[in-house]
């Protein structure tokens, strides 16, 4: 598929389809980025060490941020 064909295909997409395409392209880029993969590994190690939130804690934080308009 040529760049012109890709652009034409994107032009015909709905906003939702474009959002998905952008997210997928970002995902592909992150898969190949050693720095991003290292960051994920660090985050997983912190979670494995017990540094994580329960669903209830995350919901409280979310509600607090929403109340502040963030």
PDB file of N, CA, C and O in Angstrom:
ATOM      1  N   UNK A   1       0.852  -1.176   0.000  1.00  0.00           N
ATOM      2  CA  UNK A   1       0.000   0.000   0.000  1.00  0.00           C
ATOM      3  C   UNK A   1       0.896   1.237   0.000  1.00  0.00           C
ATOM      4  O   UNK A   1       1.828   1.336   0.794  1.00  0.00           O
ATOM      5  N   UNK A   2       0.601   2.164  -0.848  1.00  0.00           N
ATOM      6  CA  UNK A   2       1.415   3.380  -0.959  1.00  0.00           C
ATOM      7  C   UNK A   2       0.987   4.410   0.090  1.00  0.00           C
ATOM      8  O   UNK A   2      -0.092   4.302   0.693  1.00  0.00           O
ATOM      9  N   UNK A   3       1.840   5.416   0.277  1.00  0.00           N
ATOM     10  CA  UNK A   3       1.502   6.492   1.213  1.00  0.00           C
ATOM     11  C   UNK A   3       0.220   7.201   0.794  1.00  0.00           C
ATOM     12  O   UNK A   3      -0.599   7.570   1.640  1.00  0.00           O
ATOM     13  N   UNK A   4       0.043   7.377  -0.496  1.00  0.00           N
ATOM     14  CA  UNK A   4      -1.164   8.028  -1.003  1.00  0.00           C
ATOM     15  C   UNK A   4      -2.405   7.202  -0.665  1.00  0.00           C
ATOM     16  O   UNK A   4      -3.432   7.754  -0.247  1.00  0.00           O
ATOM     17  N   UNK A   5      -2.303   5.898  -0.808  1.00  0.00           N
ATOM     18  CA  UNK A   5      -3.430   5.021  -0.469  1.00  0.00           C
ATOM     19  C   UNK A   5      -3.715   5.043   1.030  1.00  0.00           C
ATOM     20  O   UNK A   5      -4.875   5.030   1.453  1.00  0.00           O
ATOM     21  N   UNK A   6      -2.659   5.082   1.813  1.00  0.00           N
ATOM     22  CA  UNK A   6      -2.837   5.150   3.274  1.00  0.00           C
ATOM     23  C   UNK A   6      -3.541   6.445   3.649  1.00  0.00           C
ATOM     24  O   UNK A   6      -4.492   6.443   4.436  1.00  0.00           O
ATOM     25  N   UNK A   7      -3.091   7.561   3.091  1.00  0.00           N
ATOM     26  CA  UNK A   7      -3.717   8.852   3.386  1.00  0.00           C
ATOM     27  C   UNK A   7      -5.185   8.854   2.977  1.00  0.00           C
ATOM     28  O   UNK A   7      -6.047   9.338   3.714  1.00  0.00           O
ATOM     29  N   UNK A   8      -5.481   8.306   1.805  1.00  0.00           N
ATOM     30  CA  UNK A   8      -6.873   8.255   1.339  1.00  0.00           C
ATOM     31  C   UNK A   8      -7.723   7.408   2.278  1.00  0.00           C
ATOM     32  O   UNK A   8      -8.873   7.760   2.582  1.00  0.00           O
ATOM     33  N   UNK A   9      -7.162   6.314   2.749  1.00  0.00           N
ATOM     34  CA  UNK A   9      -7.884   5.445   3.673  1.00  0.00           C
ATOM     35  C   UNK A   9      -8.160   6.166   4.988  1.00  0.00           C
ATOM     36  O   UNK A   9      -9.272   6.092   5.528  1.00  0.00           O
ATOM     37  N   UNK A  10      -7.172   6.871   5.488  1.00  0.00           N
ATOM     38  CA  UNK A  10      -7.335   7.623   6.745  1.00  0.00           C
ATOM     39  C   UNK A  10      -8.378   8.718   6.571  1.00  0.00           C
ATOM     40  O   UNK A  10      -9.201   8.954   7.462  1.00  0.00           O
ATOM     41  N   UNK A  11      -8.352   9.387   5.438  1.00  0.00           N
ATOM     42  CA  UNK A  11      -9.324  10.448   5.168  1.00  0.00           C
ATOM     43  C   UNK A  11     -10.757   9.931   5.210  1.00  0.00           C
ATOM     44  O   UNK A  11     -11.683  10.681   5.547  1.00  0.00           O
ATOM     45  N   UNK A  12     -10.963   8.679   4.891  1.00  0.00           N
ATOM     46  CA  UNK A  12     -12.304   8.094   4.863  1.00  0.00           C
ATOM     47  C   UNK A  12     -12.740   7.544   6.219  1.00  0.00           C
ATOM     48  O   UNK A  12     -13.901   7.159   6.391  1.00  0.00           O
ATOM     49  N   UNK A  13     -11.834   7.523   7.191  1.00  0.00           N
ATOM     50  CA  UNK A  13     -12.152   6.966   8.502  1.00  0.00           C
ATOM     51  C   UNK A  13     -13.029   7.904   9.317  1.00  0.00           C
ATOM     52  O   UNK A  13     -12.974   9.120   9.167  1.00  0.00           O
ATOM     53  N   UNK A  14     -13.801   7.297  10.216  1.00  0.00           N
ATOM     54  CA  UNK A  14     -14.549   8.078  11.204  1.00  0.00           C
ATOM     55  C   UNK A  14     -13.570   8.545  12.270  1.00  0.00           C
ATOM     56  O   UNK A  14     -12.426   8.058  12.354  1.00  0.00           O
ATOM     57  N   UNK A  15     -13.996   9.465  13.118  1.00  0.00           N
ATOM     58  CA  UNK A  15     -13.141   9.920  14.211  1.00  0.00           C
ATOM     59  C   UNK A  15     -12.752   8.756  15.122  1.00  0.00           C
ATOM     60  O   UNK A  15     -11.614   8.667  15.579  1.00  0.00           O
ATOM     61  N   UNK A  16     -13.698   7.863  15.379  1.00  0.00           N
ATOM     62  CA  UNK A  16     -13.424   6.711  16.247  1.00  0.00           C
ATOM     63  C   UNK A  16     -12.372   5.796  15.612  1.00  0.00           C
ATOM     64  O   UNK A  16     -11.466   5.314  16.295  1.00  0.00           O
ATOM     65  N   UNK A  17     -12.475   5.577  14.326  1.00  0.00           N
ATOM     66  CA  UNK A  17     -11.493   4.740  13.637  1.00  0.00           C
ATOM     67  C   UNK A  17     -10.113   5.399  13.635  1.00  0.00           C
ATOM     68  O   UNK A  17      -9.102   4.719  13.818  1.00  0.00           O
ATOM     69  N   UNK A  18     -10.067   6.704  13.463  1.00  0.00           N
ATOM     70  CA  UNK A  18      -8.787   7.425  13.514  1.00  0.00           C
ATOM     71  C   UNK A  18      -8.174   7.341  14.908  1.00  0.00           C
ATOM     72  O   UNK A  18      -6.962   7.165  15.049  1.00  0.00           O
ATOM     73  N   UNK A  19      -9.012   7.489  15.931  1.00  0.00           N
ATOM     74  CA  UNK A  19      -8.531   7.384  17.309  1.00  0.00           C
ATOM     75  C   UNK A  19      -7.895   6.019  17.535  1.00  0.00           C
ATOM     76  O   UNK A  19      -6.805   5.907  18.103  1.00  0.00           O
ATOM     77  N   UNK A  20      -8.559   4.965  17.061  1.00  0.00           N
ATOM     78  CA  UNK A  20      -8.022   3.616  17.194  1.00  0.00           C
ATOM     79  C   UNK A  20      -6.710   3.478  16.433  1.00  0.00           C
ATOM     80  O   UNK A  20      -5.743   2.907  16.931  1.00  0.00           O
ATOM     81  N   UNK A  21      -6.662   4.017  15.203  1.00  0.00           N
ATOM     82  CA  UNK A  21      -5.452   3.923  14.381  1.00  0.00           C
ATOM     83  C   UNK A  21      -4.275   4.620  15.059  1.00  0.00           C
ATOM     84  O   UNK A  21      -3.159   4.088  15.083  1.00  0.00           O
ATOM     85  N   UNK A  22      -4.518   5.793  15.613  1.00  0.00           N
ATOM     86  CA  UNK A  22      -3.452   6.524  16.308  1.00  0.00           C
ATOM     87  C   UNK A  22      -2.961   5.722  17.511  1.00  0.00           C
ATOM     88  O   UNK A  22      -1.750   5.592  17.734  1.00  0.00           O
ATOM     89  N   UNK A  23      -3.887   5.176  18.276  1.00  0.00           N
ATOM     90  CA  UNK A  23      -3.510   4.383  19.449  1.00  0.00           C
ATOM     91  C   UNK A  23      -2.705   3.157  19.039  1.00  0.00           C
ATOM     92  O   UNK A  23      -1.716   2.797  19.691  1.00  0.00           O
ATOM     93  N   UNK A  24      -3.104   2.534  17.951  1.00  0.00           N
ATOM     94  CA  UNK A  24      -2.393   1.347  17.480  1.00  0.00           C
ATOM     95  C   UNK A  24      -0.987   1.700  17.003  1.00  0.00           C
ATOM     96  O   UNK A  24      -0.018   1.004  17.323  1.00  0.00           O
ATOM     97  N   UNK A  25      -0.846   2.794  16.273  1.00  0.00           N
ATOM     98  CA  UNK A  25       0.478   3.227  15.817  1.00  0.00           C
ATOM     99  C   UNK A  25       1.382   3.575  17.003  1.00  0.00           C
ATOM    100  O   UNK A  25       2.576   3.256  17.003  1.00  0.00           O
ATOM    101  N   UNK A  26       0.810   4.210  18.014  1.00  0.00           N
ATOM    102  CA  UNK A  26       1.583   4.520  19.227  1.00  0.00           C
ATOM    103  C   UNK A  26       2.024   3.227  19.905  1.00  0.00           C
ATOM    104  O   UNK A  26       3.172   3.100  20.345  1.00  0.00           O
ATOM    105  N   UNK A  27       1.136   2.260  19.970  1.00  0.00           N
ATOM    106  CA  UNK A  27       1.452   0.963  20.570  1.00  0.00           C
ATOM    107  C   UNK A  27       2.616   0.295  19.824  1.00  0.00           C
ATOM    108  O   UNK A  27       3.553  -0.220  20.449  1.00  0.00           O
ATOM    109  N   UNK A  28       2.560   0.321  18.501  1.00  0.00           N
ATOM    110  CA  UNK A  28       3.644  -0.274  17.706  1.00  0.00           C
ATOM    111  C   UNK A  28       4.975   0.421  17.968  1.00  0.00           C
ATOM    112  O   UNK A  28       6.013  -0.232  18.108  1.00  0.00           O
ATOM    113  N   UNK A  29       4.943   1.747  18.047  1.00  0.00           N
ATOM    114  CA  UNK A  29       6.169   2.507  18.305  1.00  0.00           C
ATOM    115  C   UNK A  29       6.732   2.173  19.686  1.00  0.00           C
ATOM    116  O   UNK A  29       7.946   2.001  19.859  1.00  0.00           O
ATOM    117  N   UNK A  30       5.858   2.051  20.675  1.00  0.00           N
ATOM    118  CA  UNK A  30       6.305   1.754  22.042  1.00  0.00           C
ATOM    119  C   UNK A  30       6.875   0.347  22.158  1.00  0.00           C
ATOM    120  O   UNK A  30       7.787   0.111  22.943  1.00  0.00           O
ATOM    121  N   UNK A  31       6.331  -0.589  21.394  1.00  0.00           N
ATOM    122  CA  UNK A  31       6.838  -1.966  21.431  1.00  0.00           C
ATOM    123  C   UNK A  31       8.302  -2.025  21.008  1.00  0.00           C
ATOM    124  O   UNK A  31       9.042  -2.892  21.476  1.00  0.00           O
ATOM    125  N   UNK A  32       8.703  -1.145  20.120  1.00  0.00           N
ATOM    126  CA  UNK A  32      10.061  -1.173  19.581  1.00  0.00           C
ATOM    127  C   UNK A  32      10.999  -0.196  20.290  1.00  0.00           C
ATOM    128  O   UNK A  32      12.164  -0.093  19.926  1.00  0.00           O
ATOM    129  N   UNK A  33      10.506   0.510  21.299  1.00  0.00           N
ATOM    130  CA  UNK A  33      11.303   1.516  22.004  1.00  0.00           C
ATOM    131  C   UNK A  33      11.895   0.909  23.274  1.00  0.00           C
ATOM    132  O   UNK A  33      11.184   0.665  24.243  1.00  0.00           O
ATOM    133  N   UNK A  34      13.220   0.674  23.301  1.00  0.00           N
ATOM    134  CA  UNK A  34      13.840   0.071  24.475  1.00  0.00           C
ATOM    135  C   UNK A  34      13.646   0.893  25.747  1.00  0.00           C
ATOM    136  O   UNK A  34      13.459   0.325  26.832  1.00  0.00           O
ATOM    137  N   UNK A  35      13.645   2.211  25.633  1.00  0.00           N
ATOM    138  CA  UNK A  35      13.461   3.057  26.822  1.00  0.00           C
ATOM    139  C   UNK A  35      12.058   2.864  27.400  1.00  0.00           C
ATOM    140  O   UNK A  35      11.883   2.784  28.626  1.00  0.00           O
ATOM    141  N   UNK A  36      11.063   2.784  26.542  1.00  0.00           N
ATOM    142  CA  UNK A  36       9.693   2.573  27.005  1.00  0.00           C
ATOM    143  C   UNK A  36       9.540   1.190  27.627  1.00  0.00           C
ATOM    144  O   UNK A  36       8.894   1.036  28.665  1.00  0.00           O
ATOM    145  N   UNK A  37      10.141   0.198  27.015  1.00  0.00           N
ATOM    146  CA  UNK A  37      10.079  -1.156  27.558  1.00  0.00           C
ATOM    147  C   UNK A  37      10.755  -1.220  28.932  1.00  0.00           C
ATOM    148  O   UNK A  37      10.285  -1.909  29.839  1.00  0.00           O
ATOM    149  N   UNK A  38      11.850  -0.486  29.105  1.00  0.00           N
ATOM    150  CA  UNK A  38      12.529  -0.443  30.406  1.00  0.00           C
ATOM    151  C   UNK A  38      11.636   0.227  31.446  1.00  0.00           C
ATOM    152  O   UNK A  38      11.558  -0.227  32.599  1.00  0.00           O
ATOM    153  N   UNK A  39      10.945   1.290  31.048  1.00  0.00           N
ATOM    154  CA  UNK A  39      10.023   1.968  31.952  1.00  0.00           C
ATOM    155  C   UNK A  39       8.901   1.027  32.385  1.00  0.00           C
ATOM    156  O   UNK A  39       8.553   0.965  33.573  1.00  0.00           O
ATOM    157  N   UNK A  40       8.348   0.276  31.444  1.00  0.00           N
ATOM    158  CA  UNK A  40       7.312  -0.696  31.796  1.00  0.00           C
ATOM    159  C   UNK A  40       7.839  -1.749  32.761  1.00  0.00           C
ATOM    160  O   UNK A  40       7.145  -2.136  33.715  1.00  0.00           O
ATOM    161  N   UNK A  41       9.059  -2.212  32.528  1.00  0.00           N
ATOM    162  CA  UNK A  41       9.657  -3.216  33.417  1.00  0.00           C
ATOM    163  C   UNK A  41       9.812  -2.655  34.830  1.00  0.00           C
ATOM    164  O   UNK A  41       9.526  -3.355  35.818  1.00  0.00           O
ATOM    165  N   UNK A  42      10.241  -1.404  34.938  1.00  0.00           N
ATOM    166  CA  UNK A  42      10.372  -0.769  36.262  1.00  0.00           C
ATOM    167  C   UNK A  42       9.014  -0.673  36.951  1.00  0.00           C
ATOM    168  O   UNK A  42       8.894  -0.947  38.152  1.00  0.00           O
ATOM    169  N   UNK A  43       8.003  -0.278  36.190  1.00  0.00           N
ATOM    170  CA  UNK A  43       6.664  -0.168  36.767  1.00  0.00           C
ATOM    171  C   UNK A  43       6.152  -1.528  37.242  1.00  0.00           C
ATOM    172  O   UNK A  43       5.535  -1.623  38.305  1.00  0.00           O
ATOM    173  N   UNK A  44       6.406  -2.563  36.463  1.00  0.00           N
ATOM    174  CA  UNK A  44       5.969  -3.903  36.860  1.00  0.00           C
ATOM    175  C   UNK A  44       6.695  -4.358  38.126  1.00  0.00           C
ATOM    176  O   UNK A  44       6.094  -4.986  39.001  1.00  0.00           O
ATOM    177  N   UNK A  45       7.974  -4.035  38.245  1.00  0.00           N
ATOM    178  CA  UNK A  45       8.721  -4.397  39.441  1.00  0.00           C
ATOM    179  C   UNK A  45       8.140  -3.708  40.665  1.00  0.00           C
ATOM    180  O   UNK A  45       8.011  -4.320  41.731  1.00  0.00           O
ATOM    181  N   UNK A  46       7.773  -2.419  40.527  1.00  0.00           N
ATOM    182  CA  UNK A  46       7.166  -1.704  41.659  1.00  0.00           C
ATOM    183  C   UNK A  46       5.826  -2.328  42.031  1.00  0.00           C
ATOM    184  O   UNK A  46       5.513  -2.475  43.221  1.00  0.00           O
ATOM    185  N   UNK A  47       5.053  -2.714  41.027  1.00  0.00           N
ATOM    186  CA  UNK A  47       3.764  -3.351  41.317  1.00  0.00           C
ATOM    187  C   UNK A  47       3.971  -4.700  41.993  1.00  0.00           C
ATOM    188  O   UNK A  47       3.278  -5.036  42.958  1.00  0.00           O
ATOM    189  N   UNK A  48       4.942  -5.469  41.502  1.00  0.00           N
ATOM    190  CA  UNK A  48       5.237  -6.774  42.102  1.00  0.00           C
ATOM    191  C   UNK A  48       5.711  -6.629  43.538  1.00  0.00           C
ATOM    192  O   UNK A  48       5.497  -7.525  44.361  1.00  0.00           O
ATOM    193  N   UNK A  49       6.318  -5.484  43.851  1.00  0.00           N
ATOM    194  CA  UNK A  49       6.799  -5.229  45.202  1.00  0.00           C
ATOM    195  C   UNK A  49       5.683  -4.703  46.111  1.00  0.00           C
ATOM    196  O   UNK A  49       5.923  -4.381  47.269  1.00  0.00           O
ATOM    197  N   UNK A  50       4.467  -4.613  45.564  1.00  0.00           N
ATOM    198  CA  UNK A  50       3.329  -4.209  46.382  1.00  0.00           C
ATOM    199  C   UNK A  50       2.916  -2.763  46.217  1.00  0.00           C
ATOM    200  O   UNK A  50       2.003  -2.303  46.895  1.00  0.00           O
ATOM    201  N   UNK A  51       3.581  -2.028  45.370  1.00  0.00           N
ATOM    202  CA  UNK A  51       3.251  -0.615  45.184  1.00  0.00           C
ATOM    203  C   UNK A  51       2.198  -0.494  44.085  1.00  0.00           C
ATOM    204  O   UNK A  51       2.511  -0.315  42.914  1.00  0.00           O
ATOM    205  N   UNK A  52       0.948  -0.628  44.495  1.00  0.00           N
ATOM    206  CA  UNK A  52      -0.157  -0.539  43.538  1.00  0.00           C
ATOM    207  C   UNK A  52      -1.404  -0.089  44.273  1.00  0.00           C
ATOM    208  O   UNK A  52      -1.435  -0.031  45.498  1.00  0.00           O
ATOM    209  N   UNK A  53      -2.433   0.246  43.512  1.00  0.00           N
ATOM    210  CA  UNK A  53      -3.685   0.722  44.072  1.00  0.00           C
ATOM    211  C   UNK A  53      -4.757  -0.351  43.957  1.00  0.00           C
ATOM    212  O   UNK A  53      -4.775  -1.123  43.003  1.00  0.00           O
ATOM    213  N   UNK A  54      -5.662  -0.343  44.922  1.00  0.00           N
ATOM    214  CA  UNK A  54      -6.857  -1.167  44.783  1.00  0.00           C
ATOM    215  C   UNK A  54      -7.826  -0.420  43.873  1.00  0.00           C
ATOM    216  O   UNK A  54      -7.670   0.787  43.623  1.00  0.00           O
ATOM    217  N   UNK A  55      -8.832  -1.106  43.395  1.00  0.00           N
ATOM    218  CA  UNK A  55      -9.845  -0.462  42.571  1.00  0.00           C
ATOM    219  C   UNK A  55     -10.511   0.675  43.345  1.00  0.00           C
ATOM    220  O   UNK A  55     -10.733   1.757  42.800  1.00  0.00           O
ATOM    221  N   UNK A  56     -10.794   0.450  44.601  1.00  0.00           N
ATOM    222  CA  UNK A  56     -11.450   1.465  45.418  1.00  0.00           C
ATOM    223  C   UNK A  56     -10.568   2.706  45.573  1.00  0.00           C
ATOM    224  O   UNK A  56     -11.051   3.837  45.511  1.00  0.00           O
ATOM    225  N   UNK A  57      -9.270   2.514  45.759  1.00  0.00           N
ATOM    226  CA  UNK A  57      -8.362   3.655  45.863  1.00  0.00           C
ATOM    227  C   UNK A  57      -8.321   4.445  44.553  1.00  0.00           C
ATOM    228  O   UNK A  57      -8.357   5.681  44.572  1.00  0.00           O
ATOM    229  N   UNK A  58      -8.259   3.752  43.459  1.00  0.00           N
ATOM    230  CA  UNK A  58      -8.226   4.415  42.157  1.00  0.00           C
ATOM    231  C   UNK A  58      -9.531   5.183  41.914  1.00  0.00           C
ATOM    232  O   UNK A  58      -9.503   6.308  41.400  1.00  0.00           O
ATOM    233  N   UNK A  59     -10.651   4.612  42.312  1.00  0.00           N
ATOM    234  CA  UNK A  59     -11.930   5.294  42.140  1.00  0.00           C
ATOM    235  C   UNK A  59     -12.002   6.556  42.994  1.00  0.00           C
ATOM    236  O   UNK A  59     -12.510   7.585  42.535  1.00  0.00           O
ATOM    237  N   UNK A  60     -11.497   6.496  44.226  1.00  0.00           N
ATOM    238  CA  UNK A  60     -11.491   7.677  45.093  1.00  0.00           C
ATOM    239  C   UNK A  60     -10.622   8.782  44.498  1.00  0.00           C
ATOM    240  O   UNK A  60     -10.999   9.955  44.491  1.00  0.00           O
ATOM    241  N   UNK A  61      -9.458   8.421  43.988  1.00  0.00           N
ATOM    242  CA  UNK A  61      -8.573   9.408  43.361  1.00  0.00           C
ATOM    243  C   UNK A  61      -9.262  10.019  42.146  1.00  0.00           C
ATOM    244  O   UNK A  61      -9.256  11.242  41.955  1.00  0.00           O
ATOM    245  N   UNK A  62      -9.882   9.183  41.345  1.00  0.00           N
ATOM    246  CA  UNK A  62     -10.593   9.661  40.153  1.00  0.00           C
ATOM    247  C   UNK A  62     -11.700  10.641  40.535  1.00  0.00           C
ATOM    248  O   UNK A  62     -11.829  11.719  39.943  1.00  0.00           O
ATOM    249  N   UNK A  63     -12.495  10.278  41.514  1.00  0.00           N
ATOM    250  CA  UNK A  63     -13.589  11.139  41.955  1.00  0.00           C
ATOM    251  C   UNK A  63     -13.057  12.465  42.500  1.00  0.00           C
ATOM    252  O   UNK A  63     -13.634  13.530  42.236  1.00  0.00           O
ATOM    253  N   UNK A  64     -11.964  12.416  43.231  1.00  0.00           N
ATOM    254  CA  UNK A  64     -11.358  13.628  43.769  1.00  0.00           C
ATOM    255  C   UNK A  64     -10.872  14.547  42.658  1.00  0.00           C
ATOM    256  O   UNK A  64     -11.100  15.761  42.691  1.00  0.00           O
ATOM    257  N   UNK A  65     -10.233  13.966  41.663  1.00  0.00           N
ATOM    258  CA  UNK A  65      -9.746  14.764  40.534  1.00  0.00           C
ATOM    259  C   UNK A  65     -10.918  15.357  39.729  1.00  0.00           C
ATOM    260  O   UNK A  65     -10.849  16.504  39.290  1.00  0.00           O
ATOM    261  N   UNK A  66     -11.957  14.561  39.537  1.00  0.00           N
ATOM    262  CA  UNK A  66     -13.142  15.076  38.836  1.00  0.00           C
ATOM    263  C   UNK A  66     -13.768  16.238  39.580  1.00  0.00           C
ATOM    264  O   UNK A  66     -14.181  17.222  38.985  1.00  0.00           O
ATOM    265  N   UNK A  67     -13.832  16.131  40.928  1.00  0.00           N
ATOM    266  CA  UNK A  67     -14.406  17.193  41.750  1.00  0.00           C
ATOM    267  C   UNK A  67     -13.596  18.487  41.611  1.00  0.00           C
ATOM    268  O   UNK A  67     -14.148  19.578  41.716  1.00  0.00           O
ATOM    269  N   UNK A  68     -12.289  18.353  41.370  1.00  0.00           N
ATOM    270  CA  UNK A  68     -11.433  19.526  41.189  1.00  0.00           C
ATOM    271  C   UNK A  68     -11.459  20.031  39.753  1.00  0.00           C
ATOM    272  O   UNK A  68     -10.833  21.034  39.428  1.00  0.00           O
ATOM    273  N   UNK A  69     -12.157  19.297  38.894  1.00  0.00           N
ATOM    274  CA  UNK A  69     -12.246  19.701  37.499  1.00  0.00           C
ATOM    275  C   UNK A  69     -11.068  19.281  36.663  1.00  0.00           C
ATOM    276  O   UNK A  69     -10.816  19.812  35.593  1.00  0.00           O
ATOM    277  N   UNK A  70     -10.339  18.306  37.154  1.00  0.00           N
ATOM    278  CA  UNK A  70      -9.145  17.830  36.431  1.00  0.00           C
ATOM    279  C   UNK A  70      -9.488  16.576  35.667  1.00  0.00           C
ATOM    280  O   UNK A  70     -10.153  15.716  36.071  1.00  0.00           O
TER     281      UNK A  70
END
